[in-house]
Tab-separated table of C-alpha atoms and ligand atoms in Angstrom:
chain	number	residue	atom	x	y	z
A	258	MET	CA	-39.078	34.390	-26.602
A	259	ALA	CA	-35.460	33.273	-26.372
A	260	GLU	CA	-34.485	30.966	-23.537
A	261	ARG	CA	-33.280	32.647	-20.353
A	262	PRO	CA	-29.569	32.040	-19.626
A	263	THR	CA	-28.769	29.217	-17.238
A	264	LYS	CA	-25.307	30.457	-16.364
A	265	LYS	CA	-23.589	33.835	-16.243
A	266	SER	CA	-21.583	34.898	-19.307
A	267	TRP	CA	-18.037	36.155	-19.006
A	268	ALA	CA	-16.463	38.886	-21.116
A	269	GLU	CA	-12.937	39.934	-21.940
A	270	PRO	CA	-11.422	42.237	-19.301
A	271	PHE	CA	-10.334	44.782	-21.936
A	272	LYS	CA	-11.639	46.938	-24.749
A	273	ILE	CA	-10.061	47.304	-28.184
A	274	LYS	CA	-7.917	50.346	-28.954
A	275	VAL	CA	-6.171	49.480	-32.238
A	276	VAL	CA	-7.452	47.275	-35.055
A	277	GLU	CA	-5.718	45.495	-37.938
A	278	PRO	CA	-7.843	44.812	-41.045
A	279	ILE	CA	-8.076	41.252	-42.348
A	280	LYS	CA	-9.420	40.197	-45.721
A	281	MET	CA	-11.620	37.429	-47.030
A	282	THR	CA	-10.559	35.871	-50.359
A	283	THR	CA	-12.233	33.530	-52.858
A	284	ARG	CA	-11.986	29.741	-52.812
A	285	ASP	CA	-10.163	29.748	-56.188
A	286	TYR	CA	-7.596	32.191	-54.890
A	287	ARG	CA	-7.021	30.125	-51.754
A	288	LEU	CA	-6.635	26.947	-53.800
A	289	LYS	CA	-3.860	28.658	-55.739
A	290	CYS	CA	-2.273	29.839	-52.472
A	291	ILE	CA	-2.232	26.374	-50.898
A	292	GLU	CA	-0.792	24.786	-54.051
A	293	GLU	CA	1.975	27.371	-54.060
A	294	ALA	CA	2.530	26.677	-50.360
A	295	GLY	CA	2.971	22.938	-51.014
A	296	TYR	CA	-0.138	22.182	-48.913
A	297	ASN	CA	1.704	23.388	-45.832
A	298	THR	CA	-0.054	26.132	-43.844
A	299	PHE	CA	3.340	27.311	-42.519
A	300	LEU	CA	4.239	28.348	-46.073
A	301	LEU	CA	1.177	30.538	-46.669
A	302	LYS	CA	1.512	34.292	-46.684
A	303	SER	CA	-0.168	35.853	-43.679
A	304	GLU	CA	-1.949	38.420	-45.837
A	305	ASP	CA	-3.809	35.601	-47.614
A	306	VAL	CA	-5.191	34.292	-44.326
A	307	TYR	CA	-8.582	35.367	-43.001
A	308	ILE	CA	-8.597	34.076	-39.417
A	309	ASP	CA	-5.133	32.977	-38.338
A	310	LEU	CA	-5.219	30.107	-35.859
A	311	LEU	CA	-1.814	28.715	-36.840
A	312	THR	CA	-0.352	29.321	-33.419
A	313	ASP	CA	-0.665	31.185	-30.148
A	314	SER	CA	3.084	31.788	-30.294
A	315	GLY	CA	4.114	35.418	-30.612
A	316	THR	CA	0.658	36.298	-31.893
A	317	SER	CA	-0.790	37.925	-28.765
A	318	ALA	CA	-2.086	41.480	-28.689
A	319	MET	CA	-0.026	43.462	-26.205
A	320	SER	CA	-1.701	45.759	-23.689
A	321	ASP	CA	-1.288	49.547	-23.653
A	322	HIS	CA	0.807	49.033	-20.514
A	323	GLN	CA	3.178	46.733	-22.429
A	324	TRP	CA	3.388	49.136	-25.365
A	325	ALA	CA	4.130	51.989	-22.963
A	326	GLY	CA	6.905	49.811	-21.544
A	327	MET	CA	8.393	49.419	-25.028
A	328	MET	CA	9.132	53.154	-24.965
A	329	LEU	CA	11.125	52.640	-21.798
A	330	GLY	CA	13.511	50.230	-23.504
A	331	ASP	CA	17.040	50.672	-22.179
A	332	GLU	CA	19.101	49.577	-25.159
A	333	ALA	CA	22.464	49.612	-23.422
A	334	TYR	CA	24.566	46.659	-24.551
A	335	ALA	CA	25.233	45.652	-20.968
A	336	GLY	CA	23.175	45.878	-17.784
A	337	SER	CA	19.906	47.149	-19.286
A	338	ARG	CA	17.452	48.202	-16.595
A	339	ASN	CA	14.746	46.161	-18.371
A	340	PHE	CA	16.757	43.005	-17.733
A	341	TYR	CA	16.760	43.671	-13.998
A	342	HIS	CA	13.050	44.358	-14.079
A	343	LEU	CA	12.467	41.069	-15.930
A	344	GLU	CA	14.683	39.234	-13.462
A	345	ASP	CA	12.690	40.679	-10.529
A	346	VAL	CA	9.360	39.681	-12.054
A	347	ILE	CA	10.501	36.115	-12.843
A	348	ARG	CA	11.891	35.719	-9.319
A	349	LYS	CA	8.672	37.088	-7.828
A	350	TYR	CA	6.182	34.947	-9.774
A	351	TYR	CA	8.140	31.809	-10.699
A	352	GLY	CA	10.627	31.893	-7.850
A	353	TYR	CA	13.669	30.636	-9.810
A	354	LYS	CA	16.911	32.232	-8.676
A	355	TRP	CA	19.005	32.694	-11.807
A	356	ILE	CA	17.773	33.991	-15.147
A	357	VAL	CA	19.367	33.798	-18.596
A	358	PRO	CA	17.387	35.686	-21.251
A	359	THR	CA	17.080	34.155	-24.744
A	360	HIS	CA	15.364	35.257	-27.930
A	361	GLN	CA	12.735	32.496	-27.602
A	362	GLY	CA	12.041	29.122	-26.019
A	363	ARG	CA	14.109	26.824	-28.224
A	364	ALA	CA	17.272	28.803	-27.504
A	365	ALA	CA	16.791	28.054	-23.802
A	366	GLU	CA	16.173	24.389	-24.694
A	367	HIS	CA	19.376	24.308	-26.720
A	368	ILE	CA	21.450	25.681	-23.846
A	369	ILE	CA	20.042	23.443	-21.106
A	370	SER	CA	20.238	20.339	-23.337
A	371	GLN	CA	23.866	20.981	-24.266
A	372	ILE	CA	24.836	21.520	-20.639
A	373	LEU	CA	22.973	18.648	-18.980
A	374	ILE	CA	22.751	15.850	-21.560
A	375	LYS	CA	25.572	13.449	-22.344
A	376	ASP	CA	25.718	11.084	-25.294
A	377	GLY	CA	23.461	8.074	-24.686
A	378	ASP	CA	21.411	9.678	-21.873
A	379	TYR	CA	17.655	9.240	-21.502
A	380	ILE	CA	15.266	12.118	-20.871
A	381	PRO	CA	11.814	11.163	-19.636
A	382	GLY	CA	9.061	13.672	-20.316
A	383	ASN	CA	5.297	14.125	-20.320
A	384	MET	CA	4.971	13.823	-24.099
A	385	TYR	CA	7.447	15.264	-26.554
A	386	PHE	CA	7.457	18.763	-27.925
A	387	THR	CA	9.028	19.183	-31.379
A	388	THR	CA	11.849	21.632	-30.582
A	389	THR	CA	12.420	20.328	-27.058
A	390	ARG	CA	12.955	16.739	-28.189
A	391	LEU	CA	15.122	17.785	-31.120
A	392	HIS	CA	17.497	19.708	-28.838
A	393	GLN	CA	17.621	16.729	-26.483
A	394	GLU	CA	18.477	14.453	-29.418
A	395	LEU	CA	21.036	16.858	-30.887
A	396	ALA	CA	22.775	16.783	-27.499
A	397	GLY	CA	22.992	12.968	-27.766
A	398	GLY	CA	19.961	12.120	-25.627
A	399	ASN	CA	16.972	9.850	-26.168
A	400	PHE	CA	13.574	11.202	-25.272
A	401	VAL	CA	11.244	8.740	-23.509
A	402	ASP	CA	7.543	9.496	-23.212
A	403	VAL	CA	6.313	8.833	-19.668
A	404	ILE	CA	2.970	10.612	-19.834
A	405	ILE	CA	-0.085	8.645	-18.626
A	406	ASP	CA	-1.729	6.467	-21.302
A	407	GLU	CA	-4.916	8.547	-21.160
A	408	ALA	CA	-3.053	11.388	-22.902
A	409	HIS	CA	-2.795	9.337	-26.094
A	410	ASP	CA	-6.536	8.755	-26.237
A	411	PRO	CA	-8.413	11.772	-27.666
A	412	THR	CA	-11.738	10.601	-26.210
A	413	ASN	CA	-10.544	10.017	-22.641
A	414	GLU	CA	-11.901	12.720	-20.303
A	415	HIS	CA	-9.196	12.473	-17.628
A	416	PRO	CA	-8.963	16.003	-16.099
A	417	PHE	CA	-5.139	15.946	-15.907
A	418	LYS	CA	-4.000	14.212	-19.050
A	419	ALA	CA	-0.498	15.676	-18.753
A	420	ASP	CA	0.224	13.769	-15.544
A	421	ILE	CA	3.345	11.636	-15.478
A	422	ASP	CA	2.986	7.862	-15.115
A	423	LEU	CA	5.166	7.224	-12.067
A	424	GLN	CA	5.535	3.563	-12.925
A	425	LYS	CA	6.835	4.352	-16.417
A	426	LEU	CA	9.221	6.907	-14.939
A	427	GLU	CA	10.595	4.598	-12.277
A	428	ASP	CA	10.858	1.671	-14.718
A	429	LEU	CA	13.019	3.788	-16.996
A	430	ILE	CA	15.250	5.010	-14.157
A	431	LYS	CA	15.745	1.445	-12.923
A	432	LYS	CA	16.399	0.117	-16.415
A	433	VAL	CA	19.027	2.626	-17.540
A	434	GLY	CA	20.298	3.792	-14.136
A	435	ALA	CA	19.764	7.219	-12.542
A	436	GLU	CA	23.178	8.427	-13.742
A	437	LYS	CA	21.924	8.163	-17.326
A	438	VAL	CA	18.870	10.351	-16.632
A	439	PRO	CA	20.120	13.973	-16.493
A	440	TYR	CA	16.695	15.451	-15.773
A	441	ILE	CA	12.967	14.934	-15.983
A	442	SER	CA	11.462	17.086	-18.718
A	443	MET	CA	8.092	18.224	-17.335
A	444	ALA	CA	5.814	20.534	-19.276
A	445	THR	CA	2.765	22.348	-17.992
A	446	ALA	CA	-0.296	22.520	-20.304
A	447	VAL	CA	1.159	19.895	-22.644
A	448	ASN	CA	0.956	21.199	-26.172
A	449	MET	CA	1.064	17.988	-28.207
A	450	ALA	CA	-1.521	16.319	-25.949
A	451	GLY	CA	-3.988	19.072	-26.795
A	452	GLY	CA	-3.156	21.675	-24.163
A	453	GLN	CA	-3.764	19.290	-21.263
A	454	PRO	CA	-2.777	20.157	-17.678
A	455	ILE	CA	-0.636	18.394	-15.115
A	456	SER	CA	-2.023	18.203	-11.552
A	457	LEU	CA	-0.132	19.406	-8.524
A	458	GLY	CA	-0.878	16.097	-6.823
A	459	ASN	CA	1.019	14.298	-9.572
A	460	LEU	CA	3.853	16.794	-9.637
A	461	LYS	CA	4.386	16.345	-5.889
A	462	GLU	CA	4.793	12.603	-6.439
A	463	VAL	CA	7.168	13.183	-9.345
A	464	ARG	CA	9.128	15.469	-7.032
A	465	GLU	CA	9.450	12.700	-4.467
A	466	MET	CA	10.837	10.395	-7.105
A	467	SER	CA	13.173	13.108	-8.350
A	468	HIS	CA	14.554	13.441	-4.807
A	469	LYS	CA	14.730	9.681	-4.309
A	470	TYR	CA	16.988	9.256	-7.362
A	471	GLY	CA	18.680	12.661	-7.277
A	472	ILE	CA	17.360	13.681	-10.701
A	473	PRO	CA	16.344	17.319	-11.222
A	474	ILE	CA	13.117	18.455	-12.907
A	475	ILE	CA	13.316	20.985	-15.738
A	476	HIS	CA	9.953	22.585	-16.349
A	477	ASP	CA	8.756	23.775	-19.741
A	478	ALA	CA	6.815	26.747	-18.362
A	479	THR	CA	5.592	28.030	-21.713
A	480	ARG	CA	1.909	27.817	-20.700
A	481	VAL	CA	2.196	27.539	-16.921
A	482	ALA	CA	-0.498	30.160	-16.180
A	483	GLU	CA	-2.968	28.276	-18.364
A	484	ASN	CA	-2.180	25.063	-16.497
A	485	ALA	CA	-2.598	26.894	-13.183
A	486	TYR	CA	-6.083	28.035	-14.191
A	487	LEU	CA	-7.196	24.456	-14.846
A	488	ILE	CA	-5.756	23.345	-11.502
A	489	LYS	CA	-7.846	26.048	-9.830
A	490	GLU	CA	-10.910	24.835	-11.742
A	491	ARG	CA	-10.405	21.101	-11.349
A	492	GLU	CA	-8.064	20.038	-8.552
A	493	PRO	CA	-9.569	19.708	-5.064
A	494	GLY	CA	-8.016	22.120	-2.582
A	495	TYR	CA	-7.012	24.786	-5.090
A	496	GLN	CA	-10.301	26.645	-5.641
A	497	ASP	CA	-9.401	29.459	-3.250
A	498	LYS	CA	-5.803	29.883	-4.355
A	499	THR	CA	-4.798	32.627	-6.780
A	500	ILE	CA	-3.295	31.836	-10.186
A	501	ALA	CA	-0.037	33.359	-8.947
A	502	GLU	CA	0.018	31.084	-5.877
A	503	ILE	CA	-0.563	27.982	-8.004
A	504	ILE	CA	2.138	28.968	-10.496
A	505	ARG	CA	4.558	29.469	-7.641
A	506	GLU	CA	3.714	26.090	-6.157
A	507	ILE	CA	4.382	24.399	-9.520
A	508	CYS	CA	7.695	26.163	-10.041
A	509	ASP	CA	8.823	25.499	-6.460
A	510	LEU	CA	8.524	21.758	-7.142
A	511	THR	CA	11.023	22.009	-10.002
A	512	ASP	CA	14.678	22.978	-10.419
A	513	GLY	CA	14.519	25.269	-13.406
A	514	CYS	CA	12.536	26.172	-16.477
A	515	THR	CA	12.761	26.907	-20.150
A	516	MET	CA	10.309	29.518	-21.305
A	517	SER	CA	8.898	30.588	-24.602
A	518	ALA	CA	7.559	33.964	-23.464
A	519	LYS	CA	5.731	34.177	-26.799
A	520	LYS	CA	2.778	32.333	-25.255
A	521	ASP	CA	1.726	33.010	-21.646
A	522	CYS	CA	3.788	36.186	-21.356
A	523	LEU	CA	1.784	37.944	-24.078
A	524	VAL	CA	4.664	39.144	-26.245
A	525	ASN	CA	5.665	38.771	-29.869
A	526	ILE	CA	9.204	37.578	-29.126
A	527	GLY	CA	11.194	36.515	-26.088
A	528	GLY	CA	12.141	33.715	-23.747
A	529	PHE	CA	14.478	32.674	-20.977
A	530	LEU	CA	16.125	29.895	-19.071
A	531	ALA	CA	15.813	30.032	-15.283
A	532	VAL	CA	17.531	27.745	-12.778
A	533	ASN	CA	18.154	27.483	-9.060
A	534	ASP	CA	21.615	25.924	-9.231
A	535	GLU	CA	24.361	28.513	-9.414
A	536	GLU	CA	26.913	26.286	-11.169
A	537	LEU	CA	24.402	25.454	-13.858
A	538	TYR	CA	23.571	29.136	-14.187
A	539	LYS	CA	27.220	30.035	-14.693
A	540	LYS	CA	27.538	27.507	-17.514
A	541	ALA	CA	24.338	28.760	-19.151
A	542	GLN	CA	25.406	32.361	-18.748
A	543	ASN	CA	28.637	31.539	-20.509
A	544	MET	CA	26.897	29.671	-23.322
A	545	VAL	CA	24.373	32.403	-23.987
A	546	VAL	CA	27.119	34.792	-25.121
A	547	VAL	CA	28.094	32.268	-27.806
A	548	TYR	CA	24.650	31.716	-29.271
A	549	GLU	CA	22.374	34.604	-28.256
A	550	GLY	CA	24.050	37.731	-26.905
A	551	LEU	CA	25.306	39.160	-23.634
A	552	HIS	CA	23.741	37.570	-20.530
A	553	THR	CA	21.749	40.714	-19.755
A	554	TYR	CA	19.818	40.626	-23.014
A	555	GLY	CA	20.092	37.152	-24.575
A	556	GLY	CA	18.549	37.681	-27.979
A	557	MET	CA	16.142	40.405	-26.884
A	558	ALA	CA	16.149	44.173	-27.192
A	559	GLY	CA	15.693	46.069	-23.928
A	560	ARG	CA	12.158	46.990	-24.966
A	561	ASP	CA	11.343	43.324	-25.596
A	562	MET	CA	12.439	42.413	-22.076
A	563	GLU	CA	10.223	45.162	-20.667
A	564	ALA	CA	7.250	43.819	-22.623
A	565	VAL	CA	7.926	40.299	-21.295
A	566	ALA	CA	8.160	41.561	-17.699
A	567	ARG	CA	4.871	43.415	-17.983
A	568	GLY	CA	3.177	40.600	-19.920
A	569	LEU	CA	4.214	38.037	-17.323
A	570	GLU	CA	2.517	40.146	-14.637
A	571	GLU	CA	-0.653	40.366	-16.721
A	572	SER	CA	-0.621	36.619	-17.417
A	573	VAL	CA	-1.282	35.742	-13.779
A	574	GLU	CA	-4.417	37.893	-13.500
A	575	TYR	CA	-7.461	35.738	-12.984
A	576	GLU	CA	-9.823	37.710	-15.238
A	577	HIS	CA	-7.332	37.555	-18.090
A	578	ILE	CA	-6.726	33.839	-17.944
A	579	LYS	CA	-10.385	33.037	-17.411
A	580	ALA	CA	-11.376	34.933	-20.557
A	581	ARG	CA	-8.452	33.484	-22.508
A	582	ILE	CA	-9.331	29.899	-21.753
A	583	GLY	CA	-13.039	30.754	-21.860
A	584	GLN	CA	-12.693	31.716	-25.505
A	585	VAL	CA	-10.959	28.440	-26.369
A	586	GLN	CA	-13.660	26.504	-24.532
A	587	TYR	CA	-16.351	28.474	-26.352
A	588	LEU	CA	-14.963	27.385	-29.722
A	589	GLY	CA	-14.477	23.815	-28.532
A	590	GLU	CA	-17.982	23.450	-27.134
A	591	LYS	CA	-19.441	24.804	-30.330
A	592	VAL	CA	-17.793	22.198	-32.604
A	593	LEU	CA	-18.315	19.443	-30.050
A	594	GLY	CA	-22.017	20.296	-30.115
A	595	TRP	CA	-22.082	19.207	-33.778
A	596	ASP	CA	-20.324	15.917	-32.965
A	597	ILE	CA	-17.144	16.966	-34.711
A	598	PRO	CA	-14.320	14.846	-33.240
A	599	ILE	CA	-11.953	16.880	-31.064
A	600	ILE	CA	-9.689	16.129	-28.135
A	601	VAL	CA	-11.539	16.178	-24.847
A	602	PRO	CA	-11.352	17.728	-22.349
A	603	ILE	CA	-10.988	20.935	-24.366
A	604	GLY	CA	-7.452	22.232	-23.805
A	605	THR	CA	-5.950	25.535	-22.867
A	606	HIS	CA	-4.638	27.195	-26.005
A	607	GLY	CA	-6.605	25.684	-28.841
A	608	VAL	CA	-9.143	23.213	-30.095
A	609	PHE	CA	-7.548	20.063	-31.482
A	610	LEU	CA	-9.466	18.269	-34.228
A	611	ASP	CA	-8.990	14.506	-34.252
A	612	ALA	CA	-8.042	13.958	-37.903
A	613	ARG	CA	-8.149	10.154	-37.572
A	614	ARG	CA	-11.860	10.268	-36.885
A	615	PHE	CA	-12.475	13.313	-39.099
A	616	LEU	CA	-10.877	11.672	-42.175
A	617	PRO	CA	-11.008	7.941	-41.360
A	618	HIS	CA	-10.496	6.990	-45.021
A	619	ILE	CA	-6.965	8.497	-45.141
A	620	ASP	CA	-4.046	6.349	-43.927
A	621	GLN	CA	-1.722	8.010	-41.420
A	622	ASP	CA	1.181	7.894	-43.901
A	623	GLU	CA	-0.975	9.995	-46.235
A	624	PHE	CA	-1.091	12.617	-43.487
A	625	PRO	CA	-4.750	13.145	-42.583
A	626	ALA	CA	-4.039	16.097	-40.280
A	627	GLN	CA	-1.853	17.869	-42.849
A	628	THR	CA	-4.585	17.261	-45.408
A	629	LEU	CA	-7.312	18.561	-43.128
A	630	ALA	CA	-5.422	21.757	-42.268
A	631	ALA	CA	-4.979	22.466	-45.986
A	632	GLN	CA	-8.639	21.728	-46.679
A	633	ILE	CA	-9.874	24.041	-43.902
A	634	PHE	CA	-7.807	26.846	-45.383
A	635	VAL	CA	-9.131	26.267	-48.904
A	636	GLU	CA	-12.748	26.204	-47.751
A	637	SER	CA	-12.675	29.099	-45.318
A	638	GLY	CA	-9.417	31.059	-45.158
A	639	VAL	CA	-8.936	29.862	-41.567
A	640	ARG	CA	-5.329	28.795	-40.993
A	641	SER	CA	-4.606	25.940	-38.587
A	642	MET	CA	-1.631	23.635	-38.008
A	643	GLU	CA	-0.880	19.938	-38.326
A	644	ARG	CA	0.135	18.185	-35.107
A	645	GLY	CA	0.428	14.559	-36.124
A	646	ASN	CA	2.603	12.314	-38.268
A	647	VAL	CA	4.378	15.181	-40.040
A	648	SER	CA	5.203	16.999	-36.776
A	649	ALA	CA	6.325	13.762	-35.108
A	650	GLY	CA	8.983	13.211	-37.813
A	651	ARG	CA	10.920	10.020	-38.425
A	652	ASP	CA	12.370	7.723	-35.802
A	653	PRO	CA	16.152	8.319	-36.048
A	654	ARG	CA	16.813	4.580	-35.587
A	655	THR	CA	14.375	3.116	-38.119
A	656	GLY	CA	13.929	6.067	-40.469
A	657	LYS	CA	10.183	5.407	-40.517
A	658	ASN	CA	7.424	7.941	-39.842
A	659	ARG	CA	6.660	7.836	-36.141
A	660	ARG	CA	2.879	7.502	-36.690
A	661	PRO	CA	1.957	9.016	-33.294
A	662	ALA	CA	-1.274	8.004	-31.576
A	663	LEU	CA	-2.520	11.571	-31.877
A	664	GLU	CA	-3.135	12.830	-35.417
A	665	LEU	CA	-4.405	16.354	-34.840
A	666	VAL	CA	-5.197	19.687	-36.415
A	667	ARG	CA	-4.734	22.514	-33.969
A	668	LEU	CA	-6.976	25.557	-34.111
A	669	THR	CA	-4.814	27.705	-31.869
A	670	VAL	CA	-6.344	30.829	-30.419
A	671	PRO	CA	-4.019	33.841	-30.137
A	672	ARG	CA	-4.441	35.746	-26.861
A	673	ARG	CA	-6.598	38.895	-26.864
A	674	VAL	CA	-6.751	39.010	-30.682
A	675	TYR	CA	-10.055	37.616	-31.961
A	676	THR	CA	-13.673	38.079	-30.903
A	677	GLN	CA	-16.405	35.573	-30.207
A	678	ALA	CA	-17.744	36.292	-33.726
A	679	HIS	CA	-14.443	35.027	-35.181
A	680	MET	CA	-14.899	31.857	-33.142
A	681	ASP	CA	-18.436	31.443	-34.550
A	682	VAL	CA	-17.207	31.831	-38.135
A	683	THR	CA	-14.388	29.357	-37.476
A	684	ALA	CA	-16.728	26.769	-35.995
A	685	GLU	CA	-19.091	27.054	-38.956
A	686	ALA	CA	-16.158	26.670	-41.376
A	687	ILE	CA	-15.104	23.449	-39.651
A	688	LEU	CA	-18.675	22.166	-39.855
A	689	GLU	CA	-18.739	22.780	-43.597
A	690	VAL	CA	-15.506	20.855	-44.120
A	691	PHE	CA	-16.849	18.083	-41.894
A	692	ASP	CA	-19.994	17.784	-44.018
A	693	ASN	CA	-17.888	17.324	-47.184
A	694	ARG	CA	-15.096	15.230	-45.695
A	695	ASP	CA	-15.620	12.121	-47.871
A	696	LYS	CA	-14.238	13.863	-50.954
A	697	VAL	CA	-10.928	14.841	-49.361
A	698	LYS	CA	-7.779	12.965	-50.544
A	699	GLY	CA	-4.456	12.484	-48.719
A	700	LEU	CA	-1.019	13.999	-49.423
A	701	LYS	CA	2.513	12.855	-50.221
A	702	PHE	CA	5.856	14.617	-49.722
A	703	THR	CA	7.506	16.482	-52.568
A	704	TYR	CA	10.153	17.933	-50.236
A	705	GLU	CA	11.102	16.754	-46.766
A	706	PRO	CA	13.619	18.752	-44.725
A	707	GLU	CA	15.883	17.007	-42.238
A	708	TYR	CA	14.986	18.914	-39.064
A	709	LEU	CA	11.504	19.866	-37.789
A	710	ARG	CA	10.120	18.901	-41.171
A	711	PHE	CA	6.615	20.241	-40.512
A	712	PHE	CA	7.788	23.838	-40.785
A	713	GLN	CA	9.078	23.651	-44.365
A	714	ALA	CA	7.882	20.387	-45.931
A	715	ARG	CA	5.997	20.474	-49.243
A	716	PHE	CA	3.292	18.090	-50.418
A	717	GLU	CA	1.006	17.296	-53.317
A	718	PRO	CA	-2.368	15.539	-53.324
A	719	ILE	CA	-2.411	11.793	-53.995
A	720	THR	CA	-4.398	11.167	-57.156
B	155	F0G	N1	7.779	24.466	-25.612
B	155	F0G	C1	6.479	24.474	-25.947
B	155	F0G	C2	5.497	23.725	-25.110
B	155	F0G	C3	6.061	25.166	-27.087
B	155	F0G	O1	4.766	25.179	-27.403
B	155	F0G	C4	7.017	25.858	-27.866
B	155	F0G	C5	6.634	26.546	-29.086
B	155	F0G	C6	8.358	25.816	-27.469
B	155	F0G	C7	8.694	25.110	-26.332
B	155	F0G	C8	9.436	26.476	-28.276
B	155	F0G	O2	9.387	27.842	-28.090
B	155	F0G	O3	8.824	28.713	-30.370
B	155	F0G	O4	9.655	30.211	-28.542
B	155	F0G	O5	11.192	28.613	-29.631
B	155	F0G	N2	5.541	26.355	-29.652
B	155	F0G	C9	5.032	27.021	-30.830
B	155	F0G	C10	3.673	26.466	-31.154
B	155	F0G	C11	5.960	27.018	-31.987
B	155	F0G	O6	3.105	26.896	-32.176
B	155	F0G	O7	3.146	25.663	-30.404
B	155	F0G	P1	9.799	28.890	-29.235
């Protein structure tokens, strides 16, 4: 007889109404595909992928309520009713006063960076994100990582690895002077650290410092609901609060946010910038017409804004977020059970394989994570993404690869898209690659683009 369960299972709070077929291919076919794609999973064709864990960005399944909202798109050039609905929802759940819609997150990052950063400024943040740092640098700023040291150690089980090291933050402010620090760049559920949360206790202390030196906090709210769930699970005093209450408490400790709605908000495209300062808002509102579109649509159609508004409301529901993170944890626990090296604690939006320990024989300048992502695709048809030396890029001062402490392959789980059976197949595929890891060889560049090289770079195996 099978063992009786020791804990209660959870299940997704939805049933499936529409399905999209996916196809399994042969190993030979996939080898040809990855060669043609220059060993970069971003350059594969989606139809050649079996289970697509490249990203959780824009890959969510929308609800019937969101799809119904798409039919209510008000496509007026100016003053679309969907914009006002979106504005109401953002004000209600995040509490920021002024909203500038954009087509996705990086457009909001571009606008805020151009407005706030002056040449030679320093922007402290809890670990870099690729597009965020690039926009800060393009505006003349220097990003400085002030996340706690634990975040750079994949084996450290700290429950809030996205916390900011207050000493590092204050040291920087004292060294360069507060006038050279335009804002603190604080992300919830830090992507590059493995989807690790910040604690409210830490954020309150950061807020005190921000007040002490008169430096605002700009929040990357891309995965704020996921962070809120882990606060409810892990931080004393928050067990009885709702996800919505925790989100609001986070946002209230900050001065504005950039948002890629393609993640938490359960849509395929969309984003916004939201701020409390009216002067800042006016500047952003003026800039958005240059780069995105009128300030009542940014880069979005009316129907897109409606889908974001409805998705944002769904994102704060406890049953949704519990199942979402539950699925990621399910995959993580499965591979961890076979002693496959991943980042612990398991994060919010994906399972991050530690490529340093997975492929210890490959030097970081031969791109172990890039190599591993390619190998996983060849063996199984599962698509993942490199988050290591290729993503980190070159240091603009030295021109050398940055060789970040974390050399990761991200198995990112789209929201409401795959079943537990897909997670089982994925875990078994990783195990197979792990068993044959000694034979895998590293990669070298054949083409290296100037900006965000990981998206379009091409490689070949080192022989
Ligand atoms: N901030 C974070 C934390 C992100 O994860 C992303 C995108 C952005 C900003 C930029 O938003 O793509 O809408 O312009 N992350 C995607 C990913 C690309 O796969 O993690 P965007």
